Amino acid sequence: MEHEDQEAQKPLLATAAGSSGGGRRGDASAASSSSIAVVVTSTAVAVAGSFEFGISVGYSSPSQPGIMRDLNLSLAEYSVFGSILTIGAMLGAIVSGTVADRVGRRSAMAISDLLCILGYLLITFSQNSWWLDIGRLSTGCGIGLLSYVVPVYISEITPKNLRGGFATVNQFMICCGASLAYVLGTFITWRTLAIIGVAPCLLQLVGLLVIPESPRWLARFGHLGEFEAALQKLRGKGNDICDEAAEIKDFTEKFQHLPKSKMLDLFQKDYIHAVTVGVGLMVLQQFGGVNAICFYASEIFVSAGFSSGSTGMLAMVAVQIPMTGLGVLLMDKSGRRPLLMVSAAGTCLGCLLVGFSFLAKEGHWGKDLNIWLALTGILIFGGSFSLGMGGIPWVIMSEIFPINMKGAAGSLVTLVSWLGSWIVSYAFNFLLVWNSYVVFVERLVPETKGRTLEEIQASMSSSLTSPFHK
């Protein structure tokens, strides 16, 4: 851990070999600033997809009264419309790794944008439930693909000592998108809100024309000239990329001699630790009850004694966004594991307070005590989840799998996440598996702060340890 902290404190980018003196310092500073600008721009383009993800998730709640009224839908028909997004996301997740590996990270994001645009246009102009459902399914396929490729792309382009914070912006933008959909949906019609859902896709499609492809993907598929150009662009023209490029090439070449990966290969000895961590984090993230809280928050507030659920929902939005931002700031300072532990403990406390609120209501413990316990519990739960459990599993998923297994592993992990989301949303109200989450993080999840992707992946497999840990 001491070595990791020392590595994390090193300068972001090394200047070109042989550069020294005051005259060179200005050039190095300019190169570093240029590099940061490219990484920030590339990340901003990628997380436009995350914002689209959030809008899609938040769309159905405020749109329900208008859609049911205008299209004469029954509650059962609208339930199909809401739930089919998750089905589409599972379909997108199944092919996400394969698509991102075959066509590249940028092209995969472009495909997902087209699916989302098609979906929202179908919703906007739909006159019956069939077109509405097909549009929602198409949007789900798009965000299922986005949920994998965005964190992977960000992790592959950012320097190791900034990777965690940049990758967590993914969750921050999802939170912002969902919050915007909820707020705007109270003022505008459901068709107008669907048109707004197209905007982030169009912005991302334009941005994809100017940002570089993932250097690690280029190296894997033998585009060495483009690989070095992309890496140099991301690190700045005045910076020396020799060491980083050599490490990426060596690690990639090692995998070129291995047979083509298949889904079943994930369960071999070399990869089982990474698979256990990736899948386990997603299972525990979903079965921690987040969708139960989010989907039923309004009902929980009313059941606890509030006259309306709107006040509590707005309070949740006010807490979640700053807490997600705090997680972004702390990611590369405190490390992944400490944030996960604090986040898991906070969600436990939040669920317990919500449970006590109903006991207080039943037992008549005190005037309005149950209301304040419910509000405090849900705010603590939402804030704690946003701090770590919401985004960190996606960050770690994008870091721990080697490039040759990233496609198959990403599809599996993303599918598990969406499957868990569907189970929790439609089968349970509250799932308090907090203790398992804490124990799982403590025992199995590695700390990835301040380490290159190659070092992380080598540490997860004994057969890959030798090049990096002699």
CSV table of C-alpha atoms in Angstrom, one decimal:
chain,number,residue,atom,x,y,z
A,1,MET,CA,0.0,0.0,0.0
A,2,GLU,CA,2.9,2.4,0.7
A,3,HIS,CA,4.3,1.7,-2.7
A,4,GLU,CA,0.9,2.3,-4.3
A,5,ASP,CA,0.6,5.7,-2.5
A,6,GLN,CA,4.1,6.7,-3.7
A,7,GLU,CA,3.2,5.7,-7.2
A,8,ALA,CA,0.0,7.7,-7.0
A,9,GLN,CA,1.9,10.8,-5.9
A,10,LYS,CA,4.2,10.8,-8.9
A,11,PRO,CA,3.7,13.4,-11.6
A,12,LEU,CA,0.8,12.6,-13.9
A,13,LEU,CA,3.0,12.5,-17.0
A,14,ALA,CA,6.7,12.2,-17.5
A,15,THR,CA,8.3,14.7,-19.8
A,16,ALA,CA,10.3,13.7,-22.8
A,17,ALA,CA,13.7,12.1,-22.1
A,18,GLY,CA,16.5,14.6,-22.0
A,19,SER,CA,14.3,17.7,-21.3
A,20,SER,CA,15.6,19.9,-18.6
A,21,GLY,CA,16.0,23.5,-17.5
A,22,GLY,CA,13.6,26.4,-17.2
A,23,GLY,CA,13.1,26.6,-21.0
A,24,ARG,CA,11.8,23.0,-21.0
A,25,ARG,CA,9.6,23.4,-18.0
A,26,GLY,CA,7.2,25.6,-19.8
A,27,ASP,CA,6.9,23.2,-22.7
A,28,ALA,CA,6.4,20.3,-20.3
A,29,SER,CA,3.7,22.2,-18.4
A,30,ALA,CA,1.9,23.0,-21.7
A,31,ALA,CA,2.1,19.4,-22.8
A,32,SER,CA,0.7,18.2,-19.5
A,33,SER,CA,-2.2,20.7,-19.8
A,34,SER,CA,-2.8,19.7,-23.3
A,35,SER,CA,-2.9,16.0,-22.3
A,36,ILE,CA,-5.4,16.7,-19.4
A,37,ALA,CA,-7.6,18.6,-21.9
A,38,VAL,CA,-7.7,15.7,-24.3
A,39,VAL,CA,-8.5,13.2,-21.5
A,40,VAL,CA,-11.2,15.5,-20.0
A,41,THR,CA,-12.7,16.0,-23.5
A,42,SER,CA,-12.7,12.3,-24.3
A,43,THR,CA,-14.2,11.5,-20.9
A,44,ALA,CA,-16.9,14.2,-21.4
A,45,VAL,CA,-17.9,12.7,-24.7
A,46,ALA,CA,-18.0,9.2,-23.2
A,47,VAL,CA,-20.2,10.2,-20.2
A,48,ALA,CA,-22.7,11.8,-22.5
A,49,GLY,CA,-23.8,8.2,-22.9
A,50,SER,CA,-24.0,7.9,-19.1
A,51,PHE,CA,-26.3,11.0,-19.0
A,52,GLU,CA,-28.4,9.2,-21.6
A,53,PHE,CA,-28.4,6.2,-19.4
A,54,GLY,CA,-29.7,8.2,-16.5
A,55,ILE,CA,-32.5,9.9,-18.5
A,56,SER,CA,-33.7,6.5,-19.8
A,57,VAL,CA,-33.8,5.1,-16.3
A,58,GLY,CA,-35.7,8.1,-14.9
A,59,TYR,CA,-38.0,8.6,-17.9
A,60,SER,CA,-40.8,6.2,-16.9
A,61,SER,CA,-41.7,7.6,-13.5
A,62,PRO,CA,-42.8,11.1,-14.4
A,63,SER,CA,-44.2,10.0,-17.7
A,64,GLN,CA,-46.6,7.5,-16.3
A,65,PRO,CA,-49.8,9.6,-15.9
A,66,GLY,CA,-49.5,11.3,-19.3
A,67,ILE,CA,-48.7,8.1,-21.3
A,68,MET,CA,-51.5,6.1,-19.6
A,69,ARG,CA,-54.0,8.9,-20.2
A,70,ASP,CA,-53.0,9.7,-23.8
A,71,LEU,CA,-52.7,6.1,-25.0
A,72,ASN,CA,-55.4,4.6,-22.8
A,73,LEU,CA,-53.0,2.1,-21.2
A,74,SER,CA,-53.9,0.0,-18.3
A,75,LEU,CA,-51.6,-0.3,-15.3
A,76,ALA,CA,-50.5,-3.7,-16.6
A,77,GLU,CA,-49.7,-2.4,-20.0
A,78,TYR,CA,-47.7,0.5,-18.5
A,79,SER,CA,-45.8,-2.0,-16.3
A,80,VAL,CA,-44.7,-3.8,-19.4
A,81,PHE,CA,-43.5,-0.5,-20.9
A,82,GLY,CA,-41.4,0.3,-17.7
A,83,SER,CA,-40.0,-3.2,-17.3
A,84,ILE,CA,-39.0,-3.9,-20.9
A,85,LEU,CA,-36.2,-1.4,-20.6
A,86,THR,CA,-34.4,-3.9,-18.3
A,87,ILE,CA,-35.0,-6.7,-20.7
A,88,GLY,CA,-33.5,-4.7,-23.5
A,89,ALA,CA,-30.6,-3.8,-21.3
A,90,MET,CA,-29.9,-7.5,-20.6
A,91,LEU,CA,-29.9,-8.1,-24.4
A,92,GLY,CA,-27.5,-5.2,-24.9
A,93,ALA,CA,-25.3,-6.5,-22.1
A,94,ILE,CA,-25.0,-10.0,-23.6
A,95,VAL,CA,-23.4,-8.6,-26.8
A,96,SER,CA,-21.7,-5.6,-25.2
A,97,GLY,CA,-18.3,-7.1,-24.8
A,98,THR,CA,-18.3,-8.7,-28.2
A,99,VAL,CA,-19.4,-5.5,-30.0
A,100,ALA,CA,-16.9,-3.3,-28.1
A,101,ASP,CA,-14.1,-5.8,-29.0
A,102,ARG,CA,-14.9,-6.2,-32.6
A,103,VAL,CA,-15.7,-2.7,-33.7
A,104,GLY,CA,-13.8,-0.7,-31.0
A,105,ARG,CA,-14.9,1.4,-28.1
A,106,ARG,CA,-16.0,4.5,-30.1
A,107,SER,CA,-18.0,2.6,-32.6
A,108,ALA,CA,-19.7,0.6,-29.9
A,109,MET,CA,-20.8,3.9,-28.3
A,110,ALA,CA,-22.1,5.1,-31.7
A,111,ILE,CA,-24.1,2.0,-32.1
A,112,SER,CA,-25.7,2.4,-28.7
A,113,ASP,CA,-26.5,6.1,-29.6
A,114,LEU,CA,-28.3,5.0,-32.7
A,115,LEU,CA,-30.3,2.4,-30.7
A,116,CYS,CA,-31.3,5.0,-28.2
A,117,ILE,CA,-32.3,7.6,-30.8
A,118,LEU,CA,-34.4,5.1,-32.6
A,119,GLY,CA,-36.1,4.1,-29.3
A,120,TYR,CA,-36.9,7.7,-28.3
A,121,LEU,CA,-38.2,8.6,-31.8
A,122,LEU,CA,-40.5,5.5,-31.6
A,123,ILE,CA,-41.7,6.6,-28.2
A,124,THR,CA,-42.2,10.2,-29.3
A,125,PHE,CA,-44.5,9.3,-32.3
A,126,SER,CA,-46.1,6.2,-30.9
A,127,GLN,CA,-49.9,5.9,-31.0
A,128,ASN,CA,-50.3,2.6,-29.3
A,129,SER,CA,-48.5,0.4,-26.8
A,130,TRP,CA,-46.7,-1.7,-29.4
A,131,TRP,CA,-44.6,1.1,-30.8
A,132,LEU,CA,-44.1,2.4,-27.2
A,133,ASP,CA,-42.7,-1.0,-26.1
A,134,ILE,CA,-40.5,-1.5,-29.1
A,135,GLY,CA,-39.0,2.0,-28.6
A,136,ARG,CA,-38.4,1.3,-24.9
A,137,LEU,CA,-36.8,-2.1,-25.8
A,138,SER,CA,-34.5,-0.4,-28.3
A,139,THR,CA,-33.5,2.2,-25.7
A,140,GLY,CA,-32.8,-0.6,-23.2
A,141,CYS,CA,-30.5,-2.3,-25.7
A,142,GLY,CA,-28.6,0.9,-26.2
A,143,ILE,CA,-28.1,1.6,-22.5
A,144,GLY,CA,-27.1,-2.0,-21.9
A,145,LEU,CA,-24.3,-1.5,-24.3
A,146,LEU,CA,-23.4,1.9,-22.9
A,147,SER,CA,-23.3,0.5,-19.3
A,148,TYR,CA,-20.3,-1.6,-20.3
A,149,VAL,CA,-18.4,0.4,-22.9
A,150,VAL,CA,-18.3,3.8,-21.2
A,151,PRO,CA,-16.4,2.8,-18.0
A,152,VAL,CA,-14.1,0.5,-20.0
A,153,TYR,CA,-13.2,3.3,-22.4
A,154,ILE,CA,-12.6,5.8,-19.6
A,155,SER,CA,-10.4,3.3,-17.7
A,156,GLU,CA,-8.3,2.6,-20.8
A,157,ILE,CA,-7.5,6.2,-21.7
A,158,THR,CA,-6.8,7.8,-18.3
A,159,PRO,CA,-3.5,7.9,-16.3
A,160,LYS,CA,-3.5,5.5,-13.4
A,161,ASN,CA,-3.5,8.2,-10.7
A,162,LEU,CA,-6.6,9.8,-12.1
A,163,ARG,CA,-8.4,6.8,-13.4
A,164,GLY,CA,-10.7,6.2,-10.5
A,165,GLY,CA,-12.0,9.8,-10.3
A,166,PHE,CA,-12.6,10.0,-14.1
A,167,ALA,CA,-14.3,6.6,-14.2
A,168,THR,CA,-16.7,7.6,-11.3
A,169,VAL,CA,-17.9,10.5,-13.4
A,170,ASN,CA,-19.9,7.8,-15.2
A,171,GLN,CA,-22.1,7.2,-12.1
A,172,PHE,CA,-22.3,11.0,-11.5
A,173,MET,CA,-23.7,11.6,-14.9
A,174,ILE,CA,-26.2,8.7,-14.6
A,175,CYS,CA,-27.4,10.3,-11.4
A,176,CYS,CA,-27.7,13.8,-13.1
A,177,GLY,CA,-29.6,12.3,-16.0
A,178,ALA,CA,-32.1,10.5,-13.9
A,179,SER,CA,-32.6,13.6,-11.7
A,180,LEU,CA,-33.1,15.8,-14.7
A,181,ALA,CA,-35.7,13.4,-16.2
A,182,TYR,CA,-37.6,13.4,-12.9
A,183,VAL,CA,-37.6,17.2,-12.5
A,184,LEU,CA,-38.4,18.0,-16.2
A,185,GLY,CA,-41.1,15.3,-16.3
A,186,THR,CA,-43.1,17.3,-13.8
A,187,PHE,CA,-43.3,20.3,-16.2
A,188,ILE,CA,-43.3,19.0,-19.8
A,189,THR,CA,-45.2,16.3,-21.7
A,190,TRP,CA,-43.9,12.8,-22.1
A,191,ARG,CA,-43.4,13.2,-25.8
A,192,THR,CA,-41.2,16.4,-25.3
A,193,LEU,CA,-39.2,14.5,-22.6
A,194,ALA,CA,-38.6,11.7,-25.1
A,195,ILE,CA,-37.2,14.3,-27.6
A,196,ILE,CA,-34.9,15.6,-24.9
A,197,GLY,CA,-33.6,12.1,-24.5
A,198,VAL,CA,-32.2,12.2,-28.0
A,199,ALA,CA,-30.0,15.2,-27.3
A,200,PRO,CA,-27.2,13.5,-25.4
A,201,CYS,CA,-26.9,10.8,-28.1
A,202,LEU,CA,-26.5,13.5,-30.8
A,203,LEU,CA,-23.9,15.3,-28.8
A,204,GLN,CA,-22.0,12.1,-28.3
A,205,LEU,CA,-22.1,11.1,-32.0
A,206,VAL,CA,-20.5,14.4,-32.9
A,207,GLY,CA,-17.9,14.2,-30.1
A,208,LEU,CA,-16.9,10.6,-31.2
A,209,LEU,CA,-15.6,12.1,-34.4
A,210,VAL,CA,-12.8,14.0,-32.6
A,211,ILE,CA,-11.8,11.9,-29.6
A,212,PRO,CA,-9.1,9.1,-29.9
A,213,GLU,CA,-9.8,5.4,-29.8
A,214,SER,CA,-8.7,3.4,-26.8
A,215,PRO,CA,-4.9,2.8,-27.1
A,216,ARG,CA,-5.2,-0.6,-25.5
A,217,TRP,CA,-7.8,-1.7,-27.9
A,218,LEU,CA,-5.7,-0.5,-30.8
A,219,ALA,CA,-2.7,-2.4,-29.5
A,220,ARG,CA,-4.6,-5.6,-29.0
A,221,PHE,CA,-5.7,-5.6,-32.6
A,222,GLY,CA,-2.4,-4.7,-34.1
A,223,HIS,CA,-3.0,-1.1,-35.0
A,224,LEU,CA,0.4,-0.1,-33.7
A,225,GLY,CA,0.8,3.2,-35.6
A,226,GLU,CA,-2.6,4.3,-34.5
A,227,PHE,CA,-1.9,3.0,-31.0
A,228,GLU,CA,1.1,5.2,-30.5
A,229,ALA,CA,-0.6,8.2,-32.0
A,230,ALA,CA,-3.6,7.8,-29.8
A,231,LEU,CA,-1.5,7.3,-26.6
A,232,GLN,CA,0.7,10.3,-27.5
A,233,LYS,CA,-2.4,12.5,-28.1
A,234,LEU,CA,-3.8,11.5,-24.7
A,235,ARG,CA,-0.5,12.1,-22.9
A,236,GLY,CA,0.5,15.2,-24.7
A,237,LYS,CA,3.0,15.8,-27.6
A,238,GLY,CA,5.8,16.8,-25.2
A,239,ASN,CA,5.6,13.8,-23.0
A,240,ASP,CA,7.5,10.6,-23.1
A,241,ILE,CA,5.2,7.6,-23.6
A,242,CYS,CA,7.9,5.0,-24.2
A,243,ASP,CA,7.6,3.2,-20.8
A,244,GLU,CA,3.8,3.1,-20.8
A,245,ALA,CA,3.6,2.1,-24.5
A,246,ALA,CA,6.2,-0.7,-23.9
A,247,GLU,CA,4.2,-2.0,-20.9
A,248,ILE,CA,1.0,-2.0,-22.8
A,249,LYS,CA,2.6,-3.7,-25.8
A,250,ASP,CA,4.4,-6.4,-23.7
A,251,PHE,CA,1.2,-7.2,-21.8
A,252,THR,CA,-0.9,-7.3,-25.0
A,253,GLU,CA,1.7,-9.5,-26.9
A,254,LYS,CA,1.6,-12.0,-24.0
A,255,PHE,CA,-2.1,-12.5,-24.7
A,256,GLN,CA,-1.7,-12.8,-28.4
A,257,HIS,CA,-0.3,-16.2,-28.0
A,258,LEU,CA,-3.3,-17.4,-26.0
A,259,PRO,CA,-6.3,-19.0,-27.8
A,260,LYS,CA,-9.3,-16.9,-28.6
A,261,SER,CA,-11.3,-16.3,-25.4
A,262,LYS,CA,-14.7,-17.8,-24.8
A,263,MET,CA,-17.2,-17.3,-22.0
A,264,LEU,CA,-16.3,-20.6,-20.4
A,265,ASP,CA,-12.6,-19.6,-20.3
A,266,LEU,CA,-13.6,-17.1,-17.6
A,267,PHE,CA,-13.9,-19.9,-15.1
A,268,GLN,CA,-10.3,-21.1,-15.6
A,269,LYS,CA,-7.9,-20.7,-12.7
A,270,ASP,CA,-6.2,-17.6,-14.1
A,271,TYR,CA,-9.4,-15.6,-14.3
A,272,ILE,CA,-11.7,-17.0,-11.6
A,273,HIS,CA,-10.6,-14.5,-9.0
A,274,ALA,CA,-11.3,-11.5,-11.3
A,275,VAL,CA,-14.7,-13.1,-12.3
A,276,THR,CA,-15.6,-13.6,-8.7
A,277,VAL,CA,-14.8,-10.0,-7.8
A,278,GLY,CA,-16.6,-8.5,-10.9
A,279,VAL,CA,-19.7,-10.7,-10.7
A,280,GLY,CA,-19.8,-10.5,-6.9
A,281,LEU,CA,-19.7,-6.7,-6.7
A,282,MET,CA,-22.5,-6.5,-9.3
A,283,VAL,CA,-24.7,-9.0,-7.5
A,284,LEU,CA,-24.2,-7.3,-4.1
A,285,GLN,CA,-24.7,-3.8,-5.6
A,286,GLN,CA,-28.1,-4.8,-6.9
A,287,PHE,CA,-29.1,-7.0,-4.0
A,288,GLY,CA,-28.2,-4.3,-1.6
A,289,GLY,CA,-31.7,-3.0,-2.4
A,290,VAL,CA,-31.0,0.2,-4.3
A,291,ASN,CA,-33.7,-0.3,-6.9
A,292,ALA,CA,-36.2,-1.3,-4.2
A,293,ILE,CA,-35.5,2.0,-2.4
A,294,CYS,CA,-35.4,4.1,-5.6
A,295,PHE,CA,-38.4,2.6,-7.3
A,296,TYR,CA,-40.6,2.6,-4.2
A,297,ALA,CA,-39.3,5.7,-2.4
A,298,SER,CA,-42.4,7.7,-3.0
A,299,GLU,CA,-44.6,4.8,-1.7
A,300,ILE,CA,-42.3,4.4,1.3
A,301,PHE,CA,-42.7,8.0,2.2
A,302,VAL,CA,-46.4,7.9,2.0
A,303,SER,CA,-46.6,4.6,3.9
A,304,ALA,CA,-44.4,6.2,6.6
A,305,GLY,CA,-46.9,9.1,7.1
A,306,PHE,CA,-45.9,11.7,4.5
A,307,SER,CA,-48.9,13.4,2.7
A,308,SER,CA,-47.0,13.1,-0.6
A,309,GLY,CA,-43.9,11.4,-1.8
A,310,SER,CA,-42.7,14.4,-3.9
A,311,THR,CA,-40.9,16.2,-1.1
A,312,GLY,CA,-38.9,13.1,-0.2
A,313,MET,CA,-38.0,12.4,-3.8
A,314,LEU,CA,-36.7,15.9,-4.3
A,315,ALA,CA,-34.7,15.6,-1.1
A,316,MET,CA,-33.2,12.4,-2.5
A,317,VAL,CA,-32.1,14.2,-5.7
A,318,ALA,CA,-30.6,17.0,-3.5
A,319,VAL,CA,-28.5,14.4,-1.6
A,320,GLN,CA,-27.5,12.0,-4.3
A,321,ILE,CA,-25.8,14.4,-6.7
A,322,PRO,CA,-23.4,16.0,-4.2
A,323,MET,CA,-22.6,12.6,-2.7
A,324,THR,CA,-21.8,11.2,-6.1
A,325,GLY,CA,-19.5,14.2,-6.7
A,326,LEU,CA,-17.8,13.6,-3.4
A,327,GLY,CA,-17.2,10.0,-4.4
A,328,VAL,CA,-15.5,11.3,-7.6
A,329,LEU,CA,-13.2,13.5,-5.6
A,330,LEU,CA,-12.3,10.8,-3.0
A,331,MET,CA,-11.9,7.9,-5.5
A,332,ASP,CA,-8.2,8.4,-6.1
A,333,LYS,CA,-7.4,9.8,-2.7
A,334,SER,CA,-8.9,7.2,-0.3
A,335,GLY,CA,-8.9,4.2,-2.7
A,336,ARG,CA,-11.7,2.0,-3.8
A,337,ARG,CA,-12.0,-0.4,-0.9
A,338,PRO,CA,-12.4,2.2,1.9
A,339,LEU,CA,-15.1,4.0,0.0
A,340,LEU,CA,-16.9,0.7,-0.7
A,341,MET,CA,-16.8,-0.2,3.0
A,342,VAL,CA,-18.1,3.1,4.2
A,343,SER,CA,-20.8,3.1,1.5
A,344,ALA,CA,-21.9,-0.4,2.4
A,345,ALA,CA,-22.1,0.5,6.1
A,346,GLY,CA,-24.1,3.6,5.3
A,347,THR,CA,-26.7,1.8,3.2
A,348,CYS,CA,-27.1,-0.7,6.1
A,349,LEU,CA,-27.8,2.1,8.5
A,350,GLY,CA,-30.2,3.7,6.1
A,351,CYS,CA,-32.2,0.5,5.7
A,352,LEU,CA,-32.3,0.0,9.4
A,353,LEU,CA,-33.7,3.5,10.0
A,354,VAL,CA,-36.4,2.9,7.4
A,355,GLY,CA,-37.3,-0.3,9.2
A,356,PHE,CA,-37.4,1.4,12.5
A,357,SER,CA,-39.7,4.1,11.0
A,358,PHE,CA,-42.4,1.5,10.4
A,359,LEU,CA,-41.9,0.0,13.9
A,360,ALA,CA,-42.4,3.6,15.2
A,361,LYS,CA,-45.6,4.0,13.2
A,362,GLU,CA,-47.0,0.6,14.5
A,363,GLY,CA,-45.9,1.2,18.1
A,364,HIS,CA,-47.0,4.9,18.2
A,365,TRP,CA,-43.6,5.7,19.7
A,366,GLY,CA,-43.9,9.5,19.2
A,367,LYS,CA,-45.5,12.1,17.0
A,368,ASP,CA,-43.9,12.3,13.6
A,369,LEU,CA,-41.0,10.1,14.7
A,370,ASN,CA,-41.7,7.6,12.0
A,371,ILE,CA,-41.7,10.3,9.3
A,372,TRP,CA,-38.3,11.6,10.3
A,373,LEU,CA,-36.8,8.2,10.6
A,374,ALA,CA,-38.1,7.3,7.1
A,375,LEU,CA,-36.8,10.5,5.5
A,376,THR,CA,-33.4,10.2,7.3
A,377,GLY,CA,-33.0,6.5,6.5
A,378,ILE,CA,-33.7,6.9,2.7
A,379,LEU,CA,-31.5,10.0,2.4
A,380,ILE,CA,-28.6,8.1,4.2
A,381,PHE,CA,-29.2,5.1,2.0
A,382,GLY,CA,-29.2,7.1,-1.2
A,383,GLY,CA,-26.3,9.2,-0.3
A,384,SER,CA,-24.2,6.3,0.9
A,385,PHE,CA,-25.0,4.3,-2.3
A,386,SER,CA,-24.0,7.3,-4.4
A,387,LEU,CA,-20.7,7.7,-2.6
A,388,GLY,CA,-19.3,4.3,-3.5
A,389,MET,CA,-21.6,1.3,-4.2
A,390,GLY,CA,-23.2,3.0,-7.2
A,391,GLY,CA,-20.0,3.7,-9.3
A,392,ILE,CA,-17.1,1.8,-7.9
A,393,PRO,CA,-18.2,-1.7,-9.0
A,394,TRP,CA,-18.2,-0.4,-12.6
A,395,VAL,CA,-14.7,1.1,-12.1
A,396,ILE,CA,-13.3,-2.1,-10.7
A,397,MET,CA,-15.0,-4.1,-13.4
A,398,SER,CA,-13.2,-2.0,-16.1
A,399,GLU,CA,-9.8,-2.5,-14.4
A,400,ILE,CA,-9.4,-6.1,-13.3
A,401,PHE,CA,-10.0,-8.0,-16.5
A,402,PRO,CA,-7.1,-8.5,-19.0
A,403,ILE,CA,-7.7,-7.2,-22.6
A,404,ASN,CA,-8.2,-10.6,-24.1
A,405,MET,CA,-11.0,-11.5,-21.6
A,406,LYS,CA,-12.5,-8.0,-21.3
A,407,GLY,CA,-15.2,-8.6,-23.9
A,408,ALA,CA,-16.5,-11.9,-22.5
A,409,ALA,CA,-16.1,-10.8,-18.9
A,410,GLY,CA,-17.7,-7.4,-19.5
A,411,SER,CA,-20.8,-9.1,-21.1
A,412,LEU,CA,-21.1,-11.5,-18.2
A,413,VAL,CA,-20.7,-8.8,-15.5
A,414,THR,CA,-23.0,-6.3,-17.2
A,415,LEU,CA,-25.7,-9.0,-17.8
A,416,VAL,CA,-25.5,-10.0,-14.1
A,417,SER,CA,-26.0,-6.4,-13.1
A,418,TRP,CA,-29.1,-5.9,-15.2
A,419,LEU,CA,-30.5,-9.3,-14.2
A,420,GLY,CA,-30.1,-8.4,-10.6
A,421,SER,CA,-31.8,-5.1,-11.3
A,422,TRP,CA,-34.7,-6.9,-12.8
A,423,ILE,CA,-35.0,-9.4,-9.9
A,424,VAL,CA,-34.8,-6.7,-7.2
A,425,SER,CA,-37.2,-4.3,-9.0
A,426,TYR,CA,-40.0,-6.8,-9.6
A,427,ALA,CA,-39.5,-9.5,-6.9
A,428,PHE,CA,-38.6,-7.8,-3.7
A,429,ASN,CA,-39.3,-4.6,-1.7
A,430,PHE,CA,-36.2,-4.6,0.5
A,431,LEU,CA,-33.1,-6.7,0.5
A,432,LEU,CA,-30.7,-6.1,3.3
A,433,VAL,CA,-27.6,-8.0,2.3
A,434,TRP,CA,-25.3,-5.3,3.5
A,435,ASN,CA,-23.2,-7.5,5.7
A,436,SER,CA,-22.3,-9.9,2.9
A,437,TYR,CA,-21.1,-6.9,0.9
A,438,VAL,CA,-18.8,-5.7,3.6
A,439,VAL,CA,-17.2,-9.1,4.1
A,440,PHE,CA,-16.9,-9.6,0.3
A,441,VAL,CA,-15.0,-6.4,-0.2
A,442,GLU,CA,-12.7,-7.1,2.8
A,443,ARG,CA,-11.8,-10.6,1.7
A,444,LEU,CA,-11.7,-10.5,-2.1
A,445,VAL,CA,-11.7,-7.0,-3.7
A,446,PRO,CA,-8.2,-5.7,-4.5
A,447,GLU,CA,-7.2,-2.1,-4.1
A,448,THR,CA,-6.6,-0.6,-7.6
A,449,LYS,CA,-5.7,3.0,-6.7
A,450,GLY,CA,-2.4,4.1,-8.3
A,451,ARG,CA,-1.7,1.0,-10.3
A,452,THR,CA,-1.7,0.5,-14.1
A,453,LEU,CA,-4.3,-1.8,-15.6
A,454,GLU,CA,-1.5,-4.2,-16.5
A,455,GLU,CA,-0.3,-4.4,-12.8
A,456,ILE,CA,-3.9,-4.9,-11.6
A,457,GLN,CA,-4.6,-7.7,-14.0
A,458,ALA,CA,-1.3,-9.4,-13.4
A,459,SER,CA,-2.0,-9.4,-9.6
A,460,MET,CA,-5.3,-11.2,-10.2
A,461,SER,CA,-3.6,-14.1,-11.9
A,462,SER,CA,-0.6,-16.1,-10.7
A,463,SER,CA,0.5,-16.9,-14.3
A,464,LEU,CA,0.8,-13.3,-15.2
A,465,THR,CA,2.7,-12.1,-12.1
A,466,SER,CA,6.2,-12.5,-13.2
A,467,PRO,CA,6.6,-9.6,-15.6
A,468,PHE,CA,5.4,-7.1,-13.0
A,469,HIS,CA,6.3,-8.6,-9.7
A,470,LYS,CA,9.7,-10.1,-9.7
